[in-house]
CSV table of C-alpha atoms in Angstrom, one decimal:
chain,number,residue,atom,x,y,z
A,1,MET,CA,-52.7,-40.9,34.0
A,2,SER,CA,-54.1,-43.3,36.7
A,3,ILE,CA,-52.7,-46.7,37.4
A,4,ASN,CA,-54.8,-49.4,39.1
A,5,GLY,CA,-53.3,-51.5,41.8
A,6,ILE,CA,-52.0,-54.9,40.7
A,7,SER,CA,-53.0,-57.9,42.7
A,8,PHE,CA,-50.7,-60.8,42.9
A,9,GLY,CA,-52.9,-62.9,45.1
A,10,SER,CA,-53.3,-63.4,48.8
A,11,VAL,CA,-54.8,-65.6,51.5
A,12,VAL,CA,-57.4,-63.8,53.6
A,13,ALA,CA,-59.1,-65.2,56.6
A,14,VAL,CA,-62.6,-64.1,57.6
A,15,SER,CA,-64.5,-64.9,60.7
A,16,GLY,CA,-68.1,-64.2,61.6
A,17,LYS,CA,-71.5,-65.6,62.2
A,18,LYS,CA,-72.3,-68.6,60.0
A,19,SER,CA,-75.1,-66.8,58.2
A,20,LYS,CA,-72.9,-63.8,57.3
A,21,ILE,CA,-70.1,-66.1,56.0
A,22,ASN,CA,-72.7,-68.0,53.9
A,23,LYS,CA,-73.9,-64.8,52.4
A,24,LEU,CA,-70.4,-63.8,51.6
A,25,ASN,CA,-69.7,-67.2,50.0
A,26,ASN,CA,-72.8,-66.8,47.9
A,27,LYS,CA,-71.6,-63.4,46.7
A,28,LEU,CA,-68.2,-64.9,45.8
A,29,LYS,CA,-69.6,-68.1,44.2
A,30,SER,CA,-69.2,-66.9,40.6
A,31,GLN,CA,-65.5,-66.0,41.3
A,32,ALA,CA,-65.0,-69.5,42.7
A,33,LEU,CA,-66.7,-71.2,39.7
A,34,ASN,CA,-64.5,-69.2,37.4
A,35,GLY,CA,-61.4,-70.4,39.3
A,36,ASN,CA,-60.4,-66.9,40.4
A,37,ILE,CA,-60.8,-67.7,44.1
A,38,ILE,CA,-60.7,-70.7,46.4
A,39,MET,CA,-62.9,-70.7,49.5
A,40,LYS,CA,-62.1,-73.1,52.4
A,41,ASP,CA,-63.9,-73.5,55.7
A,42,VAL,CA,-61.2,-73.9,58.4
A,43,THR,CA,-63.5,-73.6,61.4
A,44,GLN,CA,-62.8,-77.2,62.6
A,45,HIS,CA,-59.1,-76.6,62.2
A,46,TYR,CA,-59.3,-73.9,64.8
A,47,LYS,CA,-62.3,-75.0,67.0
A,48,HIS,CA,-60.2,-77.3,69.2
A,49,ALA,CA,-56.9,-75.6,68.7
A,50,SER,CA,-54.7,-74.8,71.7
A,51,SER,CA,-53.9,-71.5,70.1
A,52,SER,CA,-55.2,-68.2,71.6
A,53,GLY,CA,-55.1,-66.4,68.2
A,54,LEU,CA,-58.0,-64.4,66.7
A,55,MET,CA,-59.2,-67.2,64.4
A,56,ALA,CA,-59.1,-69.8,67.2
A,57,GLN,CA,-61.0,-67.5,69.5
A,58,ALA,CA,-63.6,-66.9,66.8
A,59,ALA,CA,-64.1,-70.6,66.2
A,60,GLN,CA,-64.3,-71.4,69.9
A,61,ARG,CA,-67.0,-68.7,70.3
A,62,GLY,CA,-69.1,-70.6,67.7
A,63,ASN,CA,-68.3,-68.3,64.7
A,64,SER,CA,-67.2,-69.7,61.3
A,65,VAL,CA,-63.7,-69.2,60.0
A,66,GLU,CA,-63.2,-69.2,56.2
A,67,ILE,CA,-60.1,-68.6,54.1
A,68,TYR,CA,-60.1,-67.1,50.6
A,69,ILE,CA,-57.2,-67.6,48.2
A,70,THR,CA,-57.0,-65.1,45.3
A,71,GLY,CA,-54.9,-64.2,42.3
A,72,LYS,CA,-51.7,-66.1,41.6
A,73,ASP,CA,-51.9,-67.9,44.9
A,74,VAL,CA,-54.8,-69.9,43.4
A,75,GLU,CA,-52.4,-71.3,40.8
A,76,LYS,CA,-49.9,-72.1,43.6
A,77,ILE,CA,-52.4,-74.4,45.2
A,78,LYS,CA,-53.6,-76.0,42.0
A,79,THR,CA,-50.0,-76.8,41.0
A,80,ARG,CA,-49.2,-77.9,44.6
A,81,GLN,CA,-46.1,-75.6,44.8
A,82,GLN,CA,-43.9,-76.2,47.8
A,83,GLY,CA,-45.5,-74.7,50.9
A,84,TRP,CA,-48.9,-74.7,49.3
A,85,GLU,CA,-49.8,-78.5,49.5
A,86,THR,CA,-51.3,-78.6,52.9
A,87,LEU,CA,-53.8,-76.5,54.9
A,88,ASP,CA,-51.0,-75.6,57.4
A,89,GLY,CA,-48.8,-74.5,54.5
A,90,ILE,CA,-51.6,-72.4,53.0
A,91,LEU,CA,-52.3,-70.8,56.4
A,92,SER,CA,-48.7,-69.9,56.8
A,93,ASN,CA,-49.1,-67.6,53.8
A,94,LEU,CA,-52.0,-65.8,55.4
A,95,SER,CA,-51.9,-62.1,54.4
A,96,SER,CA,-54.8,-60.7,56.4
A,97,TYR,CA,-57.6,-61.4,58.8
A,98,ILE,CA,-61.0,-59.8,58.8
A,99,CYS,CA,-63.7,-60.0,61.5
A,100,ALA,CA,-66.9,-59.8,59.4
A,101,GLU,CA,-68.9,-58.7,62.5
A,102,GLU,CA,-67.0,-55.4,62.5
A,103,MET,CA,-67.8,-54.3,58.9
A,104,SER,CA,-70.5,-54.6,56.2
A,105,LEU,CA,-70.7,-57.6,53.9
A,106,GLY,CA,-69.9,-55.3,50.9
A,107,ASP,CA,-66.7,-54.1,52.6
A,108,VAL,CA,-65.6,-57.6,53.4
A,109,PHE,CA,-66.3,-58.6,49.8
A,110,GLU,CA,-64.3,-55.7,48.4
A,111,LYS,CA,-61.3,-56.4,50.7
A,112,ILE,CA,-61.2,-60.0,49.5
A,113,ILE,CA,-61.5,-59.1,45.8
A,114,GLU,CA,-59.0,-56.3,46.1
A,115,SER,CA,-56.4,-58.5,47.8
């Protein structure tokens, strides 16, 4: 008997060239329209940040930075649960970071959907 993994939701950040992020967003568009995923461009949040983190470095190099909220975390944002009402609150729940330039678009898509 095989048991599939259960996803409770996550916040995944992805950085990469704007064209690749746009292709990824187009691929995830149906999930977003169904309310299964929330996509948010956070490039400007990191572009002038004093941080030296991976997402800030990506934005400062001219790449796009997007976050994807999935599963039960979507409902937390919709109902504005404590800690999920602001962008900083959402980012504090970041579960993983993916550099889209290091993998195929299909692999990035799968990692977001599986999270």
